[in-house]
PDB file of C-alpha atoms and ligand atoms in Angstrom:
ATOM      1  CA  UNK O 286     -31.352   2.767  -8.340  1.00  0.00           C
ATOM      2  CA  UNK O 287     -31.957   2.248 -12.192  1.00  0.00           C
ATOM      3  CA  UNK O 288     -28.879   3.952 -14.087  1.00  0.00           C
ATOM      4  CA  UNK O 289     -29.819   5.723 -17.090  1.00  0.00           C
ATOM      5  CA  UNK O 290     -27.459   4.818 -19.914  1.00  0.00           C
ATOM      6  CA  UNK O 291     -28.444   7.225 -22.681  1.00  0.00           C
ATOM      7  CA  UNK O 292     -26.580   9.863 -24.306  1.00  0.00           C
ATOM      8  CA  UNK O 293     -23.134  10.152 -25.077  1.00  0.00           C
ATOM      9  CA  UNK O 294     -19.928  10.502 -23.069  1.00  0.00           C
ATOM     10  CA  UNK O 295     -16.228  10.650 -23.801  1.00  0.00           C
ATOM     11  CA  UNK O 296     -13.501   8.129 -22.801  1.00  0.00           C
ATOM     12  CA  UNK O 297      -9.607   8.659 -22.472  1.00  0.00           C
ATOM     13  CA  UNK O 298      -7.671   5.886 -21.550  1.00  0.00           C
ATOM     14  CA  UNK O 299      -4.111   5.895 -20.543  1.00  0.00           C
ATOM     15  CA  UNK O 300      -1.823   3.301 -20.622  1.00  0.00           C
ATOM     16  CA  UNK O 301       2.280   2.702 -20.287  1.00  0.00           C
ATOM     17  CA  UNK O 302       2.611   3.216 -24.255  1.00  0.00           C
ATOM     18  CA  UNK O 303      -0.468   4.738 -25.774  1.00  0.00           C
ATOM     19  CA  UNK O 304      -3.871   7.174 -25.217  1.00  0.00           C
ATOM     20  CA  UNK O 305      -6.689   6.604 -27.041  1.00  0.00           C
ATOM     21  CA  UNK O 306      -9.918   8.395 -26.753  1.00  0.00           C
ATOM     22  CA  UNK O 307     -13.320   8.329 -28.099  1.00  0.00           C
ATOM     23  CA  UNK O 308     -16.459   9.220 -28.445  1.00  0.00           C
ATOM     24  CA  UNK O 309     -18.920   6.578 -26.862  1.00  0.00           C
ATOM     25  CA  UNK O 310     -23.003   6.010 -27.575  1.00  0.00           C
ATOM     26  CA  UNK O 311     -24.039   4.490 -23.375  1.00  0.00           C
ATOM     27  CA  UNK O 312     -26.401   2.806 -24.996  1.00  0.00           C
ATOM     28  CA  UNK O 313     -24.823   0.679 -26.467  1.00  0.00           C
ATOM     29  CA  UNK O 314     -21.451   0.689 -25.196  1.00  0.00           C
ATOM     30  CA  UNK O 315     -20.062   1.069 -28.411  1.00  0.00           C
ATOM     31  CA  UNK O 316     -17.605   3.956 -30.275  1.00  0.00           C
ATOM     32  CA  UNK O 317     -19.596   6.464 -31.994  1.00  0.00           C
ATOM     33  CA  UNK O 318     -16.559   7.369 -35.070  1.00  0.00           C
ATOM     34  CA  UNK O 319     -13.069   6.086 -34.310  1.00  0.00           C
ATOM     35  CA  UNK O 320     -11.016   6.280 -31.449  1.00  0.00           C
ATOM     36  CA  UNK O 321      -7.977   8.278 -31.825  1.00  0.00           C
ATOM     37  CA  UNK O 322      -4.715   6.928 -30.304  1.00  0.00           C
ATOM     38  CA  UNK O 323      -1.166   8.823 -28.975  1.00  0.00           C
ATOM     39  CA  UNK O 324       1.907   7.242 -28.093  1.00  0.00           C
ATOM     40  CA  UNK O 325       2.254   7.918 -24.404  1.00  0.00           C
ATOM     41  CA  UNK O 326       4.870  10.781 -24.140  1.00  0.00           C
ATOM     42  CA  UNK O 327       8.568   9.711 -22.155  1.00  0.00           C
ATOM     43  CA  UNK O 328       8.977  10.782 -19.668  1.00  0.00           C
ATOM     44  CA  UNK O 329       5.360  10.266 -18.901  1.00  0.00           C
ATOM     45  CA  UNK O 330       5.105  12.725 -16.581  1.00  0.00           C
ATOM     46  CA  UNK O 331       1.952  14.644 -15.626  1.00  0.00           C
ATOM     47  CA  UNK O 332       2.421  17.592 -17.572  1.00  0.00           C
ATOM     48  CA  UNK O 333       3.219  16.085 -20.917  1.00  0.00           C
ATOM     49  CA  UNK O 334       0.193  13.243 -20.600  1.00  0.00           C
ATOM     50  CA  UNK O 335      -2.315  16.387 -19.864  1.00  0.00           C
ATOM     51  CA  UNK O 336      -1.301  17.863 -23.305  1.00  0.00           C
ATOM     52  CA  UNK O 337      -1.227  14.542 -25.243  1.00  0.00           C
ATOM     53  CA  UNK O 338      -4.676  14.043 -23.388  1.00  0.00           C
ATOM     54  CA  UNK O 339      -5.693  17.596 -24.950  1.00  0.00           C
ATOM     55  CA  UNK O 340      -4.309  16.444 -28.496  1.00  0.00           C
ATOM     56  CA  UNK O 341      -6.276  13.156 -28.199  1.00  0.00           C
ATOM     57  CA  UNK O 342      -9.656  14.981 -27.347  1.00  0.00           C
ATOM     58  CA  UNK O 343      -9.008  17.813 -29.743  1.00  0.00           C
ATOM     59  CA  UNK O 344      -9.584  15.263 -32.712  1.00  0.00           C
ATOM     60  CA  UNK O 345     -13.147  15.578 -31.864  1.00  0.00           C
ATOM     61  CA  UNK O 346     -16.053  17.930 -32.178  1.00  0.00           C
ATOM     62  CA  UNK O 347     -16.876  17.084 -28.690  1.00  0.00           C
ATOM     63  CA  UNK O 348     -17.884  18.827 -25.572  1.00  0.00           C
ATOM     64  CA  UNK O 349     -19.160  17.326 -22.378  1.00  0.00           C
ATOM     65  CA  UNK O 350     -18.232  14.838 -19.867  1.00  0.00           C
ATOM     66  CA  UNK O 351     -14.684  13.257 -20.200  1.00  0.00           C
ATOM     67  CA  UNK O 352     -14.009  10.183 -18.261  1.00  0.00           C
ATOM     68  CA  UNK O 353      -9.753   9.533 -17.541  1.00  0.00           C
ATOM     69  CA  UNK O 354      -8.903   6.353 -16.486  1.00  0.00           C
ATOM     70  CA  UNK O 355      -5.148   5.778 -15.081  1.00  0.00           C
ATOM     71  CA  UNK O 356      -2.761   2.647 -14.623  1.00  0.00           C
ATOM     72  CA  UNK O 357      -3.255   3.142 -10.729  1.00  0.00           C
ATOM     73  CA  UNK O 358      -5.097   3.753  -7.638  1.00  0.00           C
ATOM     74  CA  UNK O 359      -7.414   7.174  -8.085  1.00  0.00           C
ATOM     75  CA  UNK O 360      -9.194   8.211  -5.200  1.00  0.00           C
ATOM     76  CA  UNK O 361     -11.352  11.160  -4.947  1.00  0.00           C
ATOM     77  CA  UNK O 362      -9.575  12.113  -8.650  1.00  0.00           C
ATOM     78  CA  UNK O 363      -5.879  11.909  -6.924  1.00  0.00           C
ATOM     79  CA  UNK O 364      -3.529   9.418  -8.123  1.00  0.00           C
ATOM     80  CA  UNK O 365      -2.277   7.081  -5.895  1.00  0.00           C
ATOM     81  CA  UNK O 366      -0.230   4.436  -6.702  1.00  0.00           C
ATOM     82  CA  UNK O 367       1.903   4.255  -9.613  1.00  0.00           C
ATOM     83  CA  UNK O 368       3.419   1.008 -10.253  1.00  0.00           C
ATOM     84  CA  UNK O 369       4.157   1.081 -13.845  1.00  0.00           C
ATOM     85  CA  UNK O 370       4.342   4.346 -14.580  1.00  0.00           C
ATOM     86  CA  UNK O 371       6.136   7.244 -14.358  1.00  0.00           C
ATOM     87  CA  UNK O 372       6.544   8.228  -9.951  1.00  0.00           C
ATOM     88  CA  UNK O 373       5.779  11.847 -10.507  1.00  0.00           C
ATOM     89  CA  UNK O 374       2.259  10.807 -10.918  1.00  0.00           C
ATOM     90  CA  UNK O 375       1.976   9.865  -7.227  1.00  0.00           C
ATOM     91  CA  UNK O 376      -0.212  12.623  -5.040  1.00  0.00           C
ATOM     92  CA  UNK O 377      -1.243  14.286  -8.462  1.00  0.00           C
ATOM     93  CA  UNK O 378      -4.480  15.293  -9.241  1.00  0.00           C
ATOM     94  CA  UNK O 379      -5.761  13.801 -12.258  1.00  0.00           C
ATOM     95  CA  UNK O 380      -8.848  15.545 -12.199  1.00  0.00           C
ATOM     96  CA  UNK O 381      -7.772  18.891 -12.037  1.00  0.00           C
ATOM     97  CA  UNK O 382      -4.656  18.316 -14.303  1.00  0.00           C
ATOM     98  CA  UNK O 383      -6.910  17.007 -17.150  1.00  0.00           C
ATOM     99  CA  UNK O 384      -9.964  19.047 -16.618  1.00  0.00           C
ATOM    100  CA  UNK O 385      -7.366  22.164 -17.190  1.00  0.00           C
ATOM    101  CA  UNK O 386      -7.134  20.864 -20.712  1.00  0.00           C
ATOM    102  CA  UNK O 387     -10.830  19.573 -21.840  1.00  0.00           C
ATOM    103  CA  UNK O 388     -13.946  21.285 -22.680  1.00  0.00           C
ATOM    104  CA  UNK O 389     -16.271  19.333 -19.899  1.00  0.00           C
ATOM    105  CA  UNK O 390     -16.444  18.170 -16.563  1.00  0.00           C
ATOM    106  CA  UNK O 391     -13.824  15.430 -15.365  1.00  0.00           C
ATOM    107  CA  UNK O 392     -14.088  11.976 -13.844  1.00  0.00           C
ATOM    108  CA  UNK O 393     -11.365   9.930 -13.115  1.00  0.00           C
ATOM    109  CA  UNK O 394     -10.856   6.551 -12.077  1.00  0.00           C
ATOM    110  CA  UNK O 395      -8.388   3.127 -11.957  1.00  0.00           C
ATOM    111  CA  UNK O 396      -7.704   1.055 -15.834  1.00  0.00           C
ATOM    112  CA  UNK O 397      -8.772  -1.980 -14.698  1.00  0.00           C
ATOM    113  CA  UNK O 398     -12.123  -0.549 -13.474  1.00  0.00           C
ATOM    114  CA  UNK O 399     -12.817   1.226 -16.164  1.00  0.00           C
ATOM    115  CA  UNK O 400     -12.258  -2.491 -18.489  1.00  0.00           C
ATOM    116  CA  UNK O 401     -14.217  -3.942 -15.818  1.00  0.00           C
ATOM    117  CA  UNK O 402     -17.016  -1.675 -15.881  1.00  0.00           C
ATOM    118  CA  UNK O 403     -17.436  -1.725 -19.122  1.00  0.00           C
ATOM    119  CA  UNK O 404     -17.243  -5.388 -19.249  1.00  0.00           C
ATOM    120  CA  UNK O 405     -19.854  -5.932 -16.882  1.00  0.00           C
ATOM    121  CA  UNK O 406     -22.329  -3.274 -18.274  1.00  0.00           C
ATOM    122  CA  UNK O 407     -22.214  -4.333 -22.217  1.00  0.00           C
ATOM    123  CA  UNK O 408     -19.378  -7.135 -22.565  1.00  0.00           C
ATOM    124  CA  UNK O 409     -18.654 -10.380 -21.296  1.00  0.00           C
ATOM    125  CA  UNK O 410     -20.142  -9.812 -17.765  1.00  0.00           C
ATOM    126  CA  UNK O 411     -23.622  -8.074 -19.390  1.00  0.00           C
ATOM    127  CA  UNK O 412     -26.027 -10.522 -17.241  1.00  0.00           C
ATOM    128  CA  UNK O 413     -24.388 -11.762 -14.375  1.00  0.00           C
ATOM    129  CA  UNK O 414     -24.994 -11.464 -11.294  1.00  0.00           C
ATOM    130  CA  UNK O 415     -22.552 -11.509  -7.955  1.00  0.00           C
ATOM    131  CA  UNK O 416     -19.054 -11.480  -7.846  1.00  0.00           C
ATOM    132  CA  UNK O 417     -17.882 -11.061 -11.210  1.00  0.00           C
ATOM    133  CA  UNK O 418     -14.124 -10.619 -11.507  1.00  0.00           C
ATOM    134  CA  UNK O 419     -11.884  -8.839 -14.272  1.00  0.00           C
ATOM    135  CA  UNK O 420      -8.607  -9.377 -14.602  1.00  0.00           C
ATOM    136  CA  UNK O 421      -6.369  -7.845 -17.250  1.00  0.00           C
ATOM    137  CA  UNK O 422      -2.871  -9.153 -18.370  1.00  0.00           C
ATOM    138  CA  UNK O 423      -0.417  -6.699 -19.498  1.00  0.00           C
ATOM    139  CA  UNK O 424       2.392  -4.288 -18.172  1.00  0.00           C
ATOM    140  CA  UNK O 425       0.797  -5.096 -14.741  1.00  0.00           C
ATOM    141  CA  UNK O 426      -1.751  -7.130 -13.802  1.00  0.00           C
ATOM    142  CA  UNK O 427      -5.310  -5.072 -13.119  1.00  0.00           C
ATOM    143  CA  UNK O 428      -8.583  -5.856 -11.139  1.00  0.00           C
ATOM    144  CA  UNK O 429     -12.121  -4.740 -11.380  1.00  0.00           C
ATOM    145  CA  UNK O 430     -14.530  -6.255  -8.826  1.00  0.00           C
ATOM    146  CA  UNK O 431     -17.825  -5.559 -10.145  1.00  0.00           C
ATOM    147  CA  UNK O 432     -20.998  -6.761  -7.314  1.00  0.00           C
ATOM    148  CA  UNK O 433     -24.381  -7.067  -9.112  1.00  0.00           C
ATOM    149  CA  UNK O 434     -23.165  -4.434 -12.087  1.00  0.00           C
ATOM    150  CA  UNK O 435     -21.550  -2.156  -9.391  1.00  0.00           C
ATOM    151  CA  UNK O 436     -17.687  -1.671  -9.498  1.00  0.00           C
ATOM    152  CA  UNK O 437     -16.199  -1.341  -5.727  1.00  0.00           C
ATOM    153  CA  UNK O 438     -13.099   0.675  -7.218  1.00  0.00           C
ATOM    154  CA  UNK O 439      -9.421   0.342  -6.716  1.00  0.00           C
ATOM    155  CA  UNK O 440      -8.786  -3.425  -5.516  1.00  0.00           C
ATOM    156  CA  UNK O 441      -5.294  -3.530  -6.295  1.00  0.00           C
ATOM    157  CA  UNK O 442      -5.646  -7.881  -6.126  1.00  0.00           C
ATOM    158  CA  UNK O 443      -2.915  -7.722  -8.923  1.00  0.00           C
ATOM    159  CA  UNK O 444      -0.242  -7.347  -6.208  1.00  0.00           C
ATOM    160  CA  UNK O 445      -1.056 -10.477  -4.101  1.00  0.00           C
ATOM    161  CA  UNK O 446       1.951 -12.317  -3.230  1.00  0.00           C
ATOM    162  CA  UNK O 447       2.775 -15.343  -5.122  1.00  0.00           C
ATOM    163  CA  UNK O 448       5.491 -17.203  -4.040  1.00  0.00           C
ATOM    164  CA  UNK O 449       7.305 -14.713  -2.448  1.00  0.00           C
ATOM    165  CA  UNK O 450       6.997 -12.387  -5.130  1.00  0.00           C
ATOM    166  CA  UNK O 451       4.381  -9.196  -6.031  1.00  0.00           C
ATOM    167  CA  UNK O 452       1.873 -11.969  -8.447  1.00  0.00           C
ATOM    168  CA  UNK O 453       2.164  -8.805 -11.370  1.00  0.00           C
ATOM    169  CA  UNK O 454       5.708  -9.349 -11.282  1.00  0.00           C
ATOM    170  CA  UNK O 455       5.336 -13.442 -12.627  1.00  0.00           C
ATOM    171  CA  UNK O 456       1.893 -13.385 -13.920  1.00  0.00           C
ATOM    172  CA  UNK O 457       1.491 -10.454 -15.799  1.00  0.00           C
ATOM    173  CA  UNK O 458       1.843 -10.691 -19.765  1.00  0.00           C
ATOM    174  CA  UNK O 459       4.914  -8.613 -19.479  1.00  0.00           C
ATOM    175  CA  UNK O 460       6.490 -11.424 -17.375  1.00  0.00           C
ATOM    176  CA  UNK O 461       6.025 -13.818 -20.881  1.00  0.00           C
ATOM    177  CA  UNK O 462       7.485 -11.392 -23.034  1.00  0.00           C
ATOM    178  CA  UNK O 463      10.411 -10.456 -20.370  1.00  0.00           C
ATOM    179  CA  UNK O 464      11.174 -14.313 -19.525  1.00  0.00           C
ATOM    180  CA  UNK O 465      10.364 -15.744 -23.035  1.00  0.00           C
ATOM    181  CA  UNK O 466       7.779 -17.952 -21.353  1.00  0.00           C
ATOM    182  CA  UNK O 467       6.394 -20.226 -23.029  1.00  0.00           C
ATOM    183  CA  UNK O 468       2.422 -20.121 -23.142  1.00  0.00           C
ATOM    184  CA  UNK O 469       2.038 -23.380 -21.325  1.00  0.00           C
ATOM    185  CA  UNK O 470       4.724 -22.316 -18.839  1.00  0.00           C
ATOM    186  CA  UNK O 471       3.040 -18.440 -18.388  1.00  0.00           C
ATOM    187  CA  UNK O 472      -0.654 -20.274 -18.101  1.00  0.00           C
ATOM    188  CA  UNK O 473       0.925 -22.305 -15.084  1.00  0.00           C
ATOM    189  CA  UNK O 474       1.682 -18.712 -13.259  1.00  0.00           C
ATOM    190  CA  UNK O 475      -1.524 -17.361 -14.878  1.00  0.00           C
ATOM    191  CA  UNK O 476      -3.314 -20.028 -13.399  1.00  0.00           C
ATOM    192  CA  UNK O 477      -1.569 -20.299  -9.798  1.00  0.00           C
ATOM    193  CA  UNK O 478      -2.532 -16.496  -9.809  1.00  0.00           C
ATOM    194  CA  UNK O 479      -6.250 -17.163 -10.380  1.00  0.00           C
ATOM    195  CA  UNK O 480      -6.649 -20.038  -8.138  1.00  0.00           C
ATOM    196  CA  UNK O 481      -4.976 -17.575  -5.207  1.00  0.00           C
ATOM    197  CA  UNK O 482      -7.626 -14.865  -6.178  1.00  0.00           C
ATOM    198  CA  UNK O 483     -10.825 -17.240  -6.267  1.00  0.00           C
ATOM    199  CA  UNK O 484      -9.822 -18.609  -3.215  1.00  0.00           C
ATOM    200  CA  UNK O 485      -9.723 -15.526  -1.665  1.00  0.00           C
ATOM    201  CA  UNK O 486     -12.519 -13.648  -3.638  1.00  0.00           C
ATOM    202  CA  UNK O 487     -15.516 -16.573  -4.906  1.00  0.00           C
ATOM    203  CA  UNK O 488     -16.083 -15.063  -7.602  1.00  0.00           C
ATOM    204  CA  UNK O 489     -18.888 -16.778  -9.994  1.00  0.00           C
ATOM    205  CA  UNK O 490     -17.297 -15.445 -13.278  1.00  0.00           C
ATOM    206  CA  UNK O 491     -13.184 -14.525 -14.008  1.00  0.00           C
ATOM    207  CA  UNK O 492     -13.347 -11.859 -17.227  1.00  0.00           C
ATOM    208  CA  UNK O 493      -9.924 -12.378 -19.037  1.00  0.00           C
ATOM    209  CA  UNK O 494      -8.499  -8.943 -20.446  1.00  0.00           C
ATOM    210  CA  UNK O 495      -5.695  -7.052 -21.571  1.00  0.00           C
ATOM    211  CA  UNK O 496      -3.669  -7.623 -24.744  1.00  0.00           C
ATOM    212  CA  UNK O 497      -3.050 -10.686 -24.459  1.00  0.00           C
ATOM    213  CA  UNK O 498      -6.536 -11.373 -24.373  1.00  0.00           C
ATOM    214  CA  UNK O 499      -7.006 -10.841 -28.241  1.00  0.00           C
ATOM    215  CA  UNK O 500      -5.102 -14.427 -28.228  1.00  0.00           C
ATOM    216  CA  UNK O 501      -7.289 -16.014 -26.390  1.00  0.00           C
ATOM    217  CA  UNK O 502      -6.569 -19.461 -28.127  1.00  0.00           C
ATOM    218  CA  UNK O 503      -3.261 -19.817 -27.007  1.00  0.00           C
ATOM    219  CA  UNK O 504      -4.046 -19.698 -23.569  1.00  0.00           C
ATOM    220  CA  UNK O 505      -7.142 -19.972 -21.985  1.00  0.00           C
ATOM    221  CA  UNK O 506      -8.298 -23.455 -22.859  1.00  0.00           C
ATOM    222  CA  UNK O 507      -4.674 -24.196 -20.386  1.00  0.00           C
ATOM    223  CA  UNK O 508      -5.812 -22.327 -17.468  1.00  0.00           C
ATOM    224  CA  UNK O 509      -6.898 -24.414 -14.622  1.00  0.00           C
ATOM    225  CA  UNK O 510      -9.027 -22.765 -11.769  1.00  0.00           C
ATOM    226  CA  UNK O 511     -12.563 -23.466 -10.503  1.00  0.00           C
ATOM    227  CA  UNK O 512     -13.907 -20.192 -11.250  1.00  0.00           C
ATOM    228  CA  UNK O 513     -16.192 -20.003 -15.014  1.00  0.00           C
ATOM    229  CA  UNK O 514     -13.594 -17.980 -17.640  1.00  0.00           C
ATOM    230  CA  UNK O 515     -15.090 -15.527 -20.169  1.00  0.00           C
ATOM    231  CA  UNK O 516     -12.910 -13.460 -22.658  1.00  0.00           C
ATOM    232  CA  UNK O 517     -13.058  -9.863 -22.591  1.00  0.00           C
ATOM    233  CA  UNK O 518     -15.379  -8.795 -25.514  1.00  0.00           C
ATOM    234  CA  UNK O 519     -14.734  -4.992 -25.930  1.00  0.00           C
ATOM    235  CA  UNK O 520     -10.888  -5.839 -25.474  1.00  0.00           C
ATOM    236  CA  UNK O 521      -9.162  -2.722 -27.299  1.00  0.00           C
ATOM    237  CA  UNK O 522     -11.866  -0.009 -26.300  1.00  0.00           C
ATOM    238  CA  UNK O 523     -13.053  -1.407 -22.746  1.00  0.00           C
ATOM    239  CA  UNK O 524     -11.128   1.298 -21.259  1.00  0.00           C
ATOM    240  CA  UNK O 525     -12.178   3.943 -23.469  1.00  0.00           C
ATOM    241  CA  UNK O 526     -16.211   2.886 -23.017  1.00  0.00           C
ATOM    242  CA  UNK O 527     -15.977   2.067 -19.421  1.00  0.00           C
ATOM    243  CA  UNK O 528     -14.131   5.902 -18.820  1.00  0.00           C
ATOM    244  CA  UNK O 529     -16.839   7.410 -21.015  1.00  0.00           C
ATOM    245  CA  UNK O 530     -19.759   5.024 -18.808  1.00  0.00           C
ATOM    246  CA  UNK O 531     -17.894   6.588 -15.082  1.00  0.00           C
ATOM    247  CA  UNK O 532     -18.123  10.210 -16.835  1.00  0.00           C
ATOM    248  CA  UNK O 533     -21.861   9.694 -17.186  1.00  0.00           C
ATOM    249  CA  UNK O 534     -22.614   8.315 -14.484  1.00  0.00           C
ATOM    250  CA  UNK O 535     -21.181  10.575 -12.164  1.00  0.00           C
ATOM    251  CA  UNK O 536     -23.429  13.251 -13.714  1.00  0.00           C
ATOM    252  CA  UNK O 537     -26.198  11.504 -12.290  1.00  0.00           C
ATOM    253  CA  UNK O 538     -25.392  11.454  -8.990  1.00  0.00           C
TER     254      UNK O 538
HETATM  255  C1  BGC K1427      -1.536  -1.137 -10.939  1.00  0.00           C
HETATM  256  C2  BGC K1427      -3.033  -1.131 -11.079  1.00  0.00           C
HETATM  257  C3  BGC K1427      -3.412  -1.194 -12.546  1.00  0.00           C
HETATM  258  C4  BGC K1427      -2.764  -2.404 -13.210  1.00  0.00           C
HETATM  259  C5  BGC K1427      -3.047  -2.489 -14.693  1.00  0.00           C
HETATM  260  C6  BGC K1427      -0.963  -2.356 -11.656  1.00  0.00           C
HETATM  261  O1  BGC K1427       0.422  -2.339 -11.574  1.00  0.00           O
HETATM  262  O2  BGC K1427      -1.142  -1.183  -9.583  1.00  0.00           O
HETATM  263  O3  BGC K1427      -3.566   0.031 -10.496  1.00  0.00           O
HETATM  264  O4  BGC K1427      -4.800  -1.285 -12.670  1.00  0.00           O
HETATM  265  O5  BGC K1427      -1.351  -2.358 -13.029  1.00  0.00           O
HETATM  266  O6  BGC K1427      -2.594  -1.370 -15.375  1.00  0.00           O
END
């Protein structure tokens, strides 16, 4: 099937400590005006991320489809899994709770996907073919398998066990910042992590995301794994553009 990427969509993304939302041209897979940002309410419960959702979307002459992604598993617009984020969120439905508070049509779908979709459809990934494998570094550690430009959603890969311990929980950026790590001594876990993914997965391409990825100097050149690196290219909006991208798309189908 040929996707038709025309048109416009809008993408919320919602992380531990901010939502930002935009308006996003699928041609091009880039913002069309700014992106307007939130800090994440606390408690971040349900409720109070719906209306900072509706704040976020009412900077914007916008109606139409609204893509949500989430720091957790969504399936069939219900939430999951919540690892790093507030446990209320567990059995809600993200779909209906946002699509109470925006002018359009919901879809909803995991963080990491979204960054990985986008990724693969106008970033880093553009091109490739096969297993191509995102992997974002921050509060948690997120995965987006994309297969020949398709996503297969929610592989939650972040939580393999390394060493005993959930991988997220050593190998995530937060672990750095939490430990004081040392870049050489977080690319060690950073790179024990990746070699227990592509031995499990093949990929032909690792995309490195997240914050941490807008460093890329300090720490990629020290990863070792067999697997061909790229650097996320979309880094601060990949959520918002691969949301927006989902939205569309599943008015298509
Ligand atoms: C969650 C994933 C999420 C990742 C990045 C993990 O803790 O389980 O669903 O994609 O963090 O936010």
């Amino acid at each position: 099937m040929v996707i038709e990427r025309t048109g416009k969509a809008f993408g919320i993304d919602i992380g531990g400590t901010g939502i930002k939302g935009g308006v996003v041209d699928l041609s091009t897979g880039e913002l069309i005006g700014d992106r307007f940002r939130k800090d994440t309410p606390q408690p971040a419960t349900p409720a109070a991320v719906a209306d900072t959702v509706a704040e976020v979307a009412g900077n914007f002459d916008y109606k139409g489809p609204f893509g949500v992604d989430f720091p957790g598993v969504v399936l069939g617009g219900v939430v999951q899994t919540a690892a790093n984020v507030d446990a209320s969120w567990k059995g809600t439905n993200l779909v209906e709770t946002m699509a109470a508070k925006l002018p359009g049509p919901v879809t909803a779908l995991n963080d990491a996907d979204a960054a990985g979709l986008a990724e693969a459809r106008y970033g880093a990934g553009r091109g490739h073919n096969g297993v191509v494998i995102m992997v974002t570094f921050g509060t948690g550690i997120g995965i987006a398998i994309i297969h020949n430009g398709q996503l297969i959603p929610n592989s939650e890969l972040g939580h393999l066990e390394l060493d005993g311990h959930d991988a997220e929980t050593r190998a995530a950026a937060s672990a750095k910042e939490r430990e004081g790590l040392s870049w050489e001594h977080w690319s060690k876990r950073a790179s024990k992590y990746l070699q227990a993914l592509e031995n499990l997965m093949w990929p032909e391409l690792f995309i490195l995301g997240g914050g941490i990825s807008k460093k890329p100097d300090k720490w990629v050149p020290l990863l070792k794994c067999r697997t061909p690196l790229a650097v996320a290219q979309l880094i601060n909006n990949a959520g918002i553009v691969g949301a927006a991208l989902a939205a569309h798309e599943a008015t298509l189908t």
